[in-house]
Short mmCIF file of the C-alpha atoms (twelve columns), coordinates in Angstrom:
data_MODEL
# 
_entry.id   MODEL 
# 
loop_
_atom_site.group_PDB 
_atom_site.id 
_atom_site.type_symbol 
_atom_site.label_atom_id 
_atom_site.label_alt_id 
_atom_site.label_comp_id 
_atom_site.label_asym_id 
_atom_site.label_seq_id 
_atom_site.Cartn_x 
_atom_site.Cartn_y 
_atom_site.Cartn_z 
_atom_site.pdbx_PDB_model_num 
ATOM 1   C CA . UNK A 1   -0.001  0.007   0.012  1 
ATOM 2   C CA . UNK A 2   2.863   2.369   0.810  1 
ATOM 3   C CA . UNK A 3   4.296   1.797   -2.635 1 
ATOM 4   C CA . UNK A 4   0.903   2.382   -4.266 1 
ATOM 5   C CA . UNK A 5   0.478   5.630   -2.337 1 
ATOM 6   C CA . UNK A 6   3.934   6.873   -3.293 1 
ATOM 7   C CA . UNK A 7   3.387   6.076   -6.956 1 
ATOM 8   C CA . UNK A 8   -0.213  7.445   -6.783 1 
ATOM 9   C CA . UNK A 9   -1.607  4.096   -7.927 1 
ATOM 10  C CA . UNK A 10  -3.706  3.422   -4.824 1 
ATOM 11  C CA . UNK A 11  -7.256  2.177   -5.529 1 
ATOM 12  C CA . UNK A 12  -9.973  1.501   -2.987 1 
ATOM 13  C CA . UNK A 13  -11.318 -2.049  -2.876 1 
ATOM 14  C CA . UNK A 14  -14.951 -3.141  -2.610 1 
ATOM 15  C CA . UNK A 15  -16.939 -3.169  0.610  1 
ATOM 16  C CA . UNK A 16  -18.455 -6.144  2.399  1 
ATOM 17  C CA . UNK A 17  -22.078 -5.402  3.309  1 
ATOM 18  C CA . UNK A 18  -24.208 -6.788  6.119  1 
ATOM 19  C CA . UNK A 19  -27.089 -5.743  8.403  1 
ATOM 20  C CA . UNK A 20  -27.186 -5.079  12.122 1 
ATOM 21  C CA . UNK A 21  -30.187 -4.466  14.422 1 
ATOM 22  C CA . UNK A 22  -29.123 -1.578  16.683 1 
ATOM 23  C CA . UNK A 23  -32.015 -1.112  17.529 1 
ATOM 24  C CA . UNK A 24  -33.314 -0.413  14.024 1 
ATOM 25  C CA . UNK A 25  -32.043 -2.258  10.991 1 
ATOM 26  C CA . UNK A 26  -28.865 -0.654  9.576  1 
ATOM 27  C CA . UNK A 27  -27.009 -1.544  6.405  1 
ATOM 28  C CA . UNK A 28  -23.281 -1.582  7.171  1 
ATOM 29  C CA . UNK A 29  -20.517 -1.483  4.586  1 
ATOM 30  C CA . UNK A 30  -17.154 -2.713  5.841  1 
ATOM 31  C CA . UNK A 31  -13.911 -1.942  4.011  1 
ATOM 32  C CA . UNK A 32  -11.008 -4.359  3.906  1 
ATOM 33  C CA . UNK A 33  -8.097  -4.060  6.378  1 
ATOM 34  C CA . UNK A 34  -5.840  -2.400  3.779  1 
ATOM 35  C CA . UNK A 35  -8.372  0.368   3.104  1 
ATOM 36  C CA . UNK A 36  -9.233  0.785   6.794  1 
ATOM 37  C CA . UNK A 37  -5.568  1.604   7.552  1 
ATOM 38  C CA . UNK A 38  -5.842  4.506   5.123  1 
ATOM 39  C CA . UNK A 39  -9.173  5.588   6.583  1 
ATOM 40  C CA . UNK A 40  -7.642  5.866   10.013 1 
ATOM 41  C CA . UNK A 41  -4.648  7.807   8.661  1 
ATOM 42  C CA . UNK A 42  -6.979  10.284  6.939  1 
ATOM 43  C CA . UNK A 43  -9.142  10.548  10.075 1 
ATOM 44  C CA . UNK A 44  -6.171  11.300  12.345 1 
ATOM 45  C CA . UNK A 45  -5.006  14.189  10.124 1 
ATOM 46  C CA . UNK A 46  -8.392  15.699  9.290  1 
ATOM 47  C CA . UNK A 47  -9.913  15.454  12.777 1 
ATOM 48  C CA . UNK A 48  -7.331  17.732  14.363 1 
ATOM 49  C CA . UNK A 49  -7.865  20.301  11.606 1 
ATOM 50  C CA . UNK A 50  -11.662 20.313  11.415 1 
ATOM 51  C CA . UNK A 51  -12.635 19.713  15.040 1 
ATOM 52  C CA . UNK A 52  -11.432 23.218  15.963 1 
ATOM 53  C CA . UNK A 53  -14.041 24.757  13.623 1 
ATOM 54  C CA . UNK A 54  -17.017 22.761  15.058 1 
ATOM 55  C CA . UNK A 55  -19.395 24.423  17.489 1 
ATOM 56  C CA . UNK A 56  -19.182 23.466  21.166 1 
ATOM 57  C CA . UNK A 57  -22.610 21.782  21.102 1 
ATOM 58  C CA . UNK A 58  -21.840 19.225  18.455 1 
ATOM 59  C CA . UNK A 59  -21.536 15.927  20.317 1 
ATOM 60  C CA . UNK A 60  -21.229 13.008  17.907 1 
ATOM 61  C CA . UNK A 61  -17.860 11.203  17.558 1 
ATOM 62  C CA . UNK A 62  -15.770 13.919  19.172 1 
ATOM 63  C CA . UNK A 63  -13.230 13.741  21.989 1 
ATOM 64  C CA . UNK A 64  -14.738 14.567  25.410 1 
ATOM 65  C CA . UNK A 65  -18.256 14.763  23.983 1 
ATOM 66  C CA . UNK A 66  -20.708 11.909  23.370 1 
ATOM 67  C CA . UNK A 67  -24.247 11.054  24.449 1 
ATOM 68  C CA . UNK A 68  -23.993 11.641  28.199 1 
ATOM 69  C CA . UNK A 69  -22.228 14.961  27.816 1 
ATOM 70  C CA . UNK A 70  -25.016 16.022  25.440 1 
ATOM 71  C CA . UNK A 71  -27.779 14.922  27.842 1 
ATOM 72  C CA . UNK A 72  -26.066 16.756  30.686 1 
ATOM 73  C CA . UNK A 73  -25.882 19.856  28.552 1 
ATOM 74  C CA . UNK A 74  -29.581 19.582  27.728 1 
ATOM 75  C CA . UNK A 75  -30.397 19.457  31.450 1 
ATOM 76  C CA . UNK A 76  -28.294 22.579  32.009 1 
ATOM 77  C CA . UNK A 77  -30.061 24.406  29.158 1 
ATOM 78  C CA . UNK A 78  -33.475 23.436  30.540 1 
ATOM 79  C CA . UNK A 79  -32.604 24.815  33.976 1 
ATOM 80  C CA . UNK A 80  -31.378 28.084  32.467 1 
ATOM 81  C CA . UNK A 81  -34.405 28.668  30.224 1 
ATOM 82  C CA . UNK A 82  -36.998 27.510  32.751 1 
ATOM 83  C CA . UNK A 83  -35.288 29.541  35.545 1 
ATOM 84  C CA . UNK A 84  -35.135 26.385  37.663 1 
ATOM 85  C CA . UNK A 85  -38.565 25.088  36.477 1 
ATOM 86  C CA . UNK A 86  -40.421 28.353  37.042 1 
ATOM 87  C CA . UNK A 87  -41.131 29.019  33.340 1 
ATOM 88  C CA . UNK A 88  -42.369 26.936  30.417 1 
ATOM 89  C CA . UNK A 89  -39.852 25.475  28.007 1 
ATOM 90  C CA . UNK A 90  -40.482 23.997  24.549 1 
ATOM 91  C CA . UNK A 91  -38.209 21.818  22.496 1 
ATOM 92  C CA . UNK A 92  -38.012 21.427  18.714 1 
ATOM 93  C CA . UNK A 93  -36.436 18.134  17.742 1 
ATOM 94  C CA . UNK A 94  -35.629 17.213  14.144 1 
ATOM 95  C CA . UNK A 95  -33.601 14.724  12.176 1 
ATOM 96  C CA . UNK A 96  -32.508 14.411  8.571  1 
ATOM 97  C CA . UNK A 97  -34.271 12.109  6.154  1 
ATOM 98  C CA . UNK A 98  -31.968 9.257   5.003  1 
ATOM 99  C CA . UNK A 99  -28.988 11.290  6.148  1 
ATOM 100 C CA . UNK A 100 -25.980 9.200   5.146  1 
ATOM 101 C CA . UNK A 101 -27.529 8.158   1.866  1 
ATOM 102 C CA . UNK A 102 -28.423 11.760  1.038  1 
ATOM 103 C CA . UNK A 103 -25.011 13.379  1.578  1 
ATOM 104 C CA . UNK A 104 -23.867 14.985  -1.679 1 
ATOM 105 C CA . UNK A 105 -20.327 13.838  -2.382 1 
ATOM 106 C CA . UNK A 106 -19.424 16.891  -4.461 1 
ATOM 107 C CA . UNK A 107 -20.563 19.269  -1.718 1 
ATOM 108 C CA . UNK A 108 -18.681 17.258  0.902  1 
ATOM 109 C CA . UNK A 109 -15.470 17.265  -1.096 1 
ATOM 110 C CA . UNK A 110 -15.816 21.037  -1.667 1 
ATOM 111 C CA . UNK A 111 -16.177 21.640  2.089  1 
ATOM 112 C CA . UNK A 112 -13.024 19.642  2.784  1 
ATOM 113 C CA . UNK A 113 -11.106 21.340  -0.038 1 
ATOM 114 C CA . UNK A 114 -11.811 24.757  1.527  1 
ATOM 115 C CA . UNK A 115 -9.496  23.877  4.433  1 
ATOM 116 C CA . UNK A 116 -7.068  21.345  2.888  1 
ATOM 117 C CA . UNK A 117 -4.571  22.558  0.268  1 
ATOM 118 C CA . UNK A 118 -2.425  19.448  -0.088 1 
ATOM 119 C CA . UNK A 119 -3.269  17.870  -3.465 1 
ATOM 120 C CA . UNK A 120 -2.118  14.408  -2.422 1 
ATOM 121 C CA . UNK A 121 -4.347  14.426  0.670  1 
ATOM 122 C CA . UNK A 122 -7.296  15.740  -1.343 1 
ATOM 123 C CA . UNK A 123 -6.767  12.990  -3.916 1 
ATOM 124 C CA . UNK A 124 -6.961  10.315  -1.222 1 
ATOM 125 C CA . UNK A 125 -9.971  11.982  0.409  1 
ATOM 126 C CA . UNK A 126 -11.671 11.996  -3.005 1 
ATOM 127 C CA . UNK A 127 -10.904 8.306   -3.523 1 
ATOM 128 C CA . UNK A 128 -12.462 7.407   -0.155 1 
ATOM 129 C CA . UNK A 129 -15.547 9.574   -0.729 1 
ATOM 130 C CA . UNK A 130 -16.084 8.114   -4.243 1 
ATOM 131 C CA . UNK A 131 -15.431 4.545   -3.078 1 
ATOM 132 C CA . UNK A 132 -19.121 4.293   -2.230 1 
ATOM 133 C CA . UNK A 133 -21.960 4.721   -4.734 1 
ATOM 134 C CA . UNK A 134 -24.004 7.574   -3.255 1 
ATOM 135 C CA . UNK A 135 -23.770 9.315   0.109  1 
ATOM 136 C CA . UNK A 136 -21.503 7.810   2.778  1 
ATOM 137 C CA . UNK A 137 -21.190 4.209   4.002  1 
ATOM 138 C CA . UNK A 138 -22.092 3.304   7.563  1 
ATOM 139 C CA . UNK A 139 -18.929 1.529   8.705  1 
ATOM 140 C CA . UNK A 140 -16.035 3.809   7.708  1 
ATOM 141 C CA . UNK A 141 -14.243 5.642   10.516 1 
ATOM 142 C CA . UNK A 142 -14.109 8.610   8.139  1 
ATOM 143 C CA . UNK A 143 -17.911 8.697   7.678  1 
ATOM 144 C CA . UNK A 144 -18.716 10.184  11.097 1 
ATOM 145 C CA . UNK A 145 -16.033 12.881  10.650 1 
ATOM 146 C CA . UNK A 146 -17.265 13.648  7.155  1 
ATOM 147 C CA . UNK A 147 -20.812 13.828  8.526  1 
ATOM 148 C CA . UNK A 148 -19.735 16.372  11.142 1 
ATOM 149 C CA . UNK A 149 -17.924 18.430  8.485  1 
ATOM 150 C CA . UNK A 150 -21.100 18.348  6.391  1 
ATOM 151 C CA . UNK A 151 -23.510 19.180  9.235  1 
ATOM 152 C CA . UNK A 152 -21.192 21.899  10.583 1 
ATOM 153 C CA . UNK A 153 -22.717 24.074  7.859  1 
ATOM 154 C CA . UNK A 154 -26.142 23.923  9.463  1 
ATOM 155 C CA . UNK A 155 -24.581 24.341  12.901 1 
ATOM 156 C CA . UNK A 156 -22.897 27.577  11.807 1 
ATOM 157 C CA . UNK A 157 -26.125 28.770  10.150 1 
ATOM 158 C CA . UNK A 158 -28.188 28.168  13.273 1 
ATOM 159 C CA . UNK A 159 -25.638 29.728  15.637 1 
ATOM 160 C CA . UNK A 160 -24.471 32.709  13.585 1 
ATOM 161 C CA . UNK A 161 -27.284 33.531  11.141 1 
ATOM 162 C CA . UNK A 162 -30.289 32.562  13.235 1 
ATOM 163 C CA . UNK A 163 -28.317 33.433  16.411 1 
ATOM 164 C CA . UNK A 164 -29.812 30.653  18.514 1 
ATOM 165 C CA . UNK A 165 -28.158 29.965  21.845 1 
ATOM 166 C CA . UNK A 166 -29.976 26.818  22.923 1 
ATOM 167 C CA . UNK A 167 -29.139 24.440  20.070 1 
ATOM 168 C CA . UNK A 168 -27.288 21.126  20.020 1 
ATOM 169 C CA . UNK A 169 -26.709 18.381  17.528 1 
ATOM 170 C CA . UNK A 170 -25.747 14.685  17.592 1 
ATOM 171 C CA . UNK A 171 -25.030 13.270  14.119 1 
ATOM 172 C CA . UNK A 172 -28.195 14.065  12.081 1 
ATOM 173 C CA . UNK A 173 -30.414 14.766  15.143 1 
ATOM 174 C CA . UNK A 174 -30.673 18.240  16.562 1 
ATOM 175 C CA . UNK A 175 -32.789 20.099  19.120 1 
ATOM 176 C CA . UNK A 176 -33.561 23.758  19.809 1 
ATOM 177 C CA . UNK A 177 -35.054 25.062  23.056 1 
ATOM 178 C CA . UNK A 178 -37.157 28.166  23.625 1 
ATOM 179 C CA . UNK A 179 -39.720 29.634  25.992 1 
ATOM 180 C CA . UNK A 180 -41.833 30.468  22.913 1 
ATOM 181 C CA . UNK A 181 -43.485 27.663  20.915 1 
ATOM 182 C CA . UNK A 182 -44.230 29.914  17.942 1 
ATOM 183 C CA . UNK A 183 -40.567 30.825  17.681 1 
ATOM 184 C CA . UNK A 184 -39.733 27.147  17.209 1 
ATOM 185 C CA . UNK A 185 -42.479 26.662  14.622 1 
ATOM 186 C CA . UNK A 186 -41.177 29.672  12.662 1 
ATOM 187 C CA . UNK A 187 -37.628 28.195  12.646 1 
ATOM 188 C CA . UNK A 188 -38.628 25.063  10.752 1 
ATOM 189 C CA . UNK A 189 -38.992 26.763  7.327  1 
ATOM 190 C CA . UNK A 190 -35.608 28.625  7.230  1 
ATOM 191 C CA . UNK A 191 -33.784 25.541  8.483  1 
ATOM 192 C CA . UNK A 192 -35.459 23.374  5.880  1 
ATOM 193 C CA . UNK A 193 -34.687 25.922  3.151  1 
ATOM 194 C CA . UNK A 194 -30.985 26.038  4.142  1 
ATOM 195 C CA . UNK A 195 -30.685 22.281  4.224  1 
ATOM 196 C CA . UNK A 196 -32.270 21.977  0.784  1 
ATOM 197 C CA . UNK A 197 -30.371 24.746  -0.918 1 
ATOM 198 C CA . UNK A 198 -26.907 24.358  0.631  1 
ATOM 199 C CA . UNK A 199 -26.626 20.689  1.535  1 
ATOM 200 C CA . UNK A 200 -29.246 18.862  -0.628 1 
ATOM 201 C CA . UNK A 201 -30.813 17.477  2.562  1 
ATOM 202 C CA . UNK A 202 -34.348 17.527  3.945  1 
ATOM 203 C CA . UNK A 203 -35.888 17.208  7.346  1 
ATOM 204 C CA . UNK A 204 -37.687 13.940  8.039  1 
ATOM 205 C CA . UNK A 205 -41.363 15.054  7.797  1 
ATOM 206 C CA . UNK A 206 -42.652 12.707  10.509 1 
ATOM 207 C CA . UNK A 207 -39.805 13.484  12.935 1 
ATOM 208 C CA . UNK A 208 -40.290 17.218  13.419 1 
ATOM 209 C CA . UNK A 209 -41.507 17.278  17.018 1 
ATOM 210 C CA . UNK A 210 -42.299 20.124  19.417 1 
ATOM 211 C CA . UNK A 211 -42.886 19.189  23.060 1 
ATOM 212 C CA . UNK A 212 -43.312 20.858  26.427 1 
ATOM 213 C CA . UNK A 213 -40.713 20.270  29.131 1 
ATOM 214 C CA . UNK A 214 -43.403 18.746  31.391 1 
ATOM 215 C CA . UNK A 215 -43.923 16.037  28.723 1 
ATOM 216 C CA . UNK A 216 -40.233 15.227  28.683 1 
ATOM 217 C CA . UNK A 217 -37.600 15.793  26.033 1 
ATOM 218 C CA . UNK A 218 -36.592 12.525  24.378 1 
ATOM 219 C CA . UNK A 219 -32.871 12.803  23.564 1 
ATOM 220 C CA . UNK A 220 -30.233 10.116  22.891 1 
ATOM 221 C CA . UNK A 221 -31.956 7.314   24.752 1 
ATOM 222 C CA . UNK A 222 -33.036 9.375   27.776 1 
ATOM 223 C CA . UNK A 223 -36.126 11.426  28.542 1 
ATOM 224 C CA . UNK A 224 -35.279 14.664  30.377 1 
ATOM 225 C CA . UNK A 225 -38.054 15.927  32.724 1 
ATOM 226 C CA . UNK A 226 -38.175 18.978  35.063 1 
ATOM 227 C CA . UNK A 227 -36.869 17.186  38.130 1 
ATOM 228 C CA . UNK A 228 -35.165 14.063  36.808 1 
ATOM 229 C CA . UNK A 229 -34.301 12.034  33.765 1 
ATOM 230 C CA . UNK A 230 -35.323 8.480   32.911 1 
ATOM 231 C CA . UNK A 231 -34.351 5.992   30.294 1 
ATOM 232 C CA . UNK A 232 -36.543 5.786   27.166 1 
ATOM 233 C CA . UNK A 233 -39.346 3.201   27.382 1 
ATOM 234 C CA . UNK A 234 -38.238 1.427   24.199 1 
ATOM 235 C CA . UNK A 235 -34.742 1.191   25.609 1 
ATOM 236 C CA . UNK A 236 -36.071 -0.329  28.848 1 
ATOM 237 C CA . UNK A 237 -37.930 -3.016  26.909 1 
ATOM 238 C CA . UNK A 238 -34.909 -3.710  24.726 1 
ATOM 239 C CA . UNK A 239 -32.656 -4.147  27.775 1 
ATOM 240 C CA . UNK A 240 -35.029 -6.609  29.476 1 
ATOM 241 C CA . UNK A 241 -35.679 -8.579  26.283 1 
ATOM 242 C CA . UNK A 242 -31.962 -8.786  25.568 1 
ATOM 243 C CA . UNK A 243 -31.182 -10.068 29.073 1 
ATOM 244 C CA . UNK A 244 -34.027 -12.627 28.917 1 
ATOM 245 C CA . UNK A 245 -32.571 -13.882 25.633 1 
ATOM 246 C CA . UNK A 246 -29.078 -14.005 27.120 1 
ATOM 247 C CA . UNK A 247 -30.421 -15.902 30.103 1 
ATOM 248 C CA . UNK A 248 -31.692 -18.587 27.732 1 
ATOM 249 C CA . UNK A 249 -28.377 -18.629 25.916 1 
ATOM 250 C CA . UNK A 250 -26.533 -18.947 29.219 1 
ATOM 251 C CA . UNK A 251 -28.789 -21.806 30.287 1 
ATOM 252 C CA . UNK A 252 -28.019 -23.605 27.034 1 
ATOM 253 C CA . UNK A 253 -24.274 -22.916 27.308 1 
ATOM 254 C CA . UNK A 254 -24.334 -20.756 24.185 1 
ATOM 255 C CA . UNK A 255 -22.627 -17.892 26.011 1 
ATOM 256 C CA . UNK A 256 -20.423 -17.717 29.098 1 
ATOM 257 C CA . UNK A 257 -21.253 -16.191 32.448 1 
ATOM 258 C CA . UNK A 258 -18.546 -13.622 31.788 1 
ATOM 259 C CA . UNK A 259 -20.315 -12.514 28.591 1 
ATOM 260 C CA . UNK A 260 -23.655 -12.297 30.346 1 
ATOM 261 C CA . UNK A 261 -22.448 -10.271 33.306 1 
ATOM 262 C CA . UNK A 262 -20.408 -7.979  31.088 1 
ATOM 263 C CA . UNK A 263 -23.656 -7.047  29.288 1 
ATOM 264 C CA . UNK A 264 -25.441 -6.697  32.590 1 
ATOM 265 C CA . UNK A 265 -22.828 -4.281  33.883 1 
ATOM 266 C CA . UNK A 266 -22.995 -2.185  30.726 1 
ATOM 267 C CA . UNK A 267 -26.760 -1.801  31.185 1 
ATOM 268 C CA . UNK A 268 -26.323 -0.899  34.835 1 
ATOM 269 C CA . UNK A 269 -23.759 1.672   33.755 1 
ATOM 270 C CA . UNK A 270 -26.410 3.336   31.554 1 
ATOM 271 C CA . UNK A 271 -28.693 3.626   34.556 1 
ATOM 272 C CA . UNK A 272 -26.121 5.558   36.592 1 
ATOM 273 C CA . UNK A 273 -27.003 8.564   34.415 1 
ATOM 274 C CA . UNK A 274 -30.711 8.567   35.201 1 
ATOM 275 C CA . UNK A 275 -33.438 7.549   37.609 1 
ATOM 276 C CA . UNK A 276 -33.777 3.825   37.135 1 
ATOM 277 C CA . UNK A 277 -34.152 2.026   40.455 1 
ATOM 278 C CA . UNK A 278 -37.008 -0.279  39.329 1 
ATOM 279 C CA . UNK A 279 -35.246 -1.266  36.116 1 
ATOM 280 C CA . UNK A 280 -32.083 -1.887  38.061 1 
ATOM 281 C CA . UNK A 281 -33.983 -4.287  40.349 1 
ATOM 282 C CA . UNK A 282 -35.455 -6.079  37.336 1 
ATOM 283 C CA . UNK A 283 -31.978 -6.528  35.948 1 
ATOM 284 C CA . UNK A 284 -30.710 -7.924  39.240 1 
ATOM 285 C CA . UNK A 285 -33.732 -10.250 39.558 1 
ATOM 286 C CA . UNK A 286 -33.083 -11.679 36.121 1 
ATOM 287 C CA . UNK A 287 -29.508 -12.451 37.207 1 
ATOM 288 C CA . UNK A 288 -30.575 -13.975 40.486 1 
ATOM 289 C CA . UNK A 289 -33.029 -16.202 38.613 1 
ATOM 290 C CA . UNK A 290 -30.221 -17.408 36.376 1 
ATOM 291 C CA . UNK A 291 -27.877 -18.126 39.247 1 
# 
């Protein structure tokens, strides 16, 4: 590969595709080891350059960010806007329709080329981008970084053109908070127009949701309420169903105790970030039954 890169003869190989249920069905495309080495090299160089230009409240696939940091930030925002639960707060939550499949490769390359001048690097970036038919593949380490570079355009528009303070994004999901419901309704059109005209994206029509704080803000697997946060109902059911299945597998010697209890501990770890005493007891009871 080093020789191919030096002689500029490098070509990207085909992907292996498969599906995972996590929790919804996702189509993953996995590159070969040789190509993944290059993906990591590109990621390491580009991340340090582009991450500096991202807004603070972009939380997907960034150092010292992630889901729990984003949920904690949402709680802080809610306290500020509600003046410690004394005023009403509304939340606009949106996501992008078929996000990874809809990313325009020409636009993405153009955004990267604005910051990167090295022709050799740009050539390799272009090869990786064009290695997939349309959009970006779920499976490349570069895809999440490219997605952040792409969505940074809407982040900058919201923060600097619309001048919104209470905004945050995780991958293709984003939320905006306000004391005024009409203000949130009025934001939908300009955001949609920007996405269409600048990024060739569109909001998912059935996933534009406005809720009151008292109803709870569903964000990244948790529901944030005025005085506490809980885990999403679907997530609760998925955890219990998964452990019931693993109990059966353990009984039939299809998995080891170590594998079972490793999963159990990961679920208990999720509950340390929210109110989940009853679910915690259910998890322990399942384990006691198995023992």
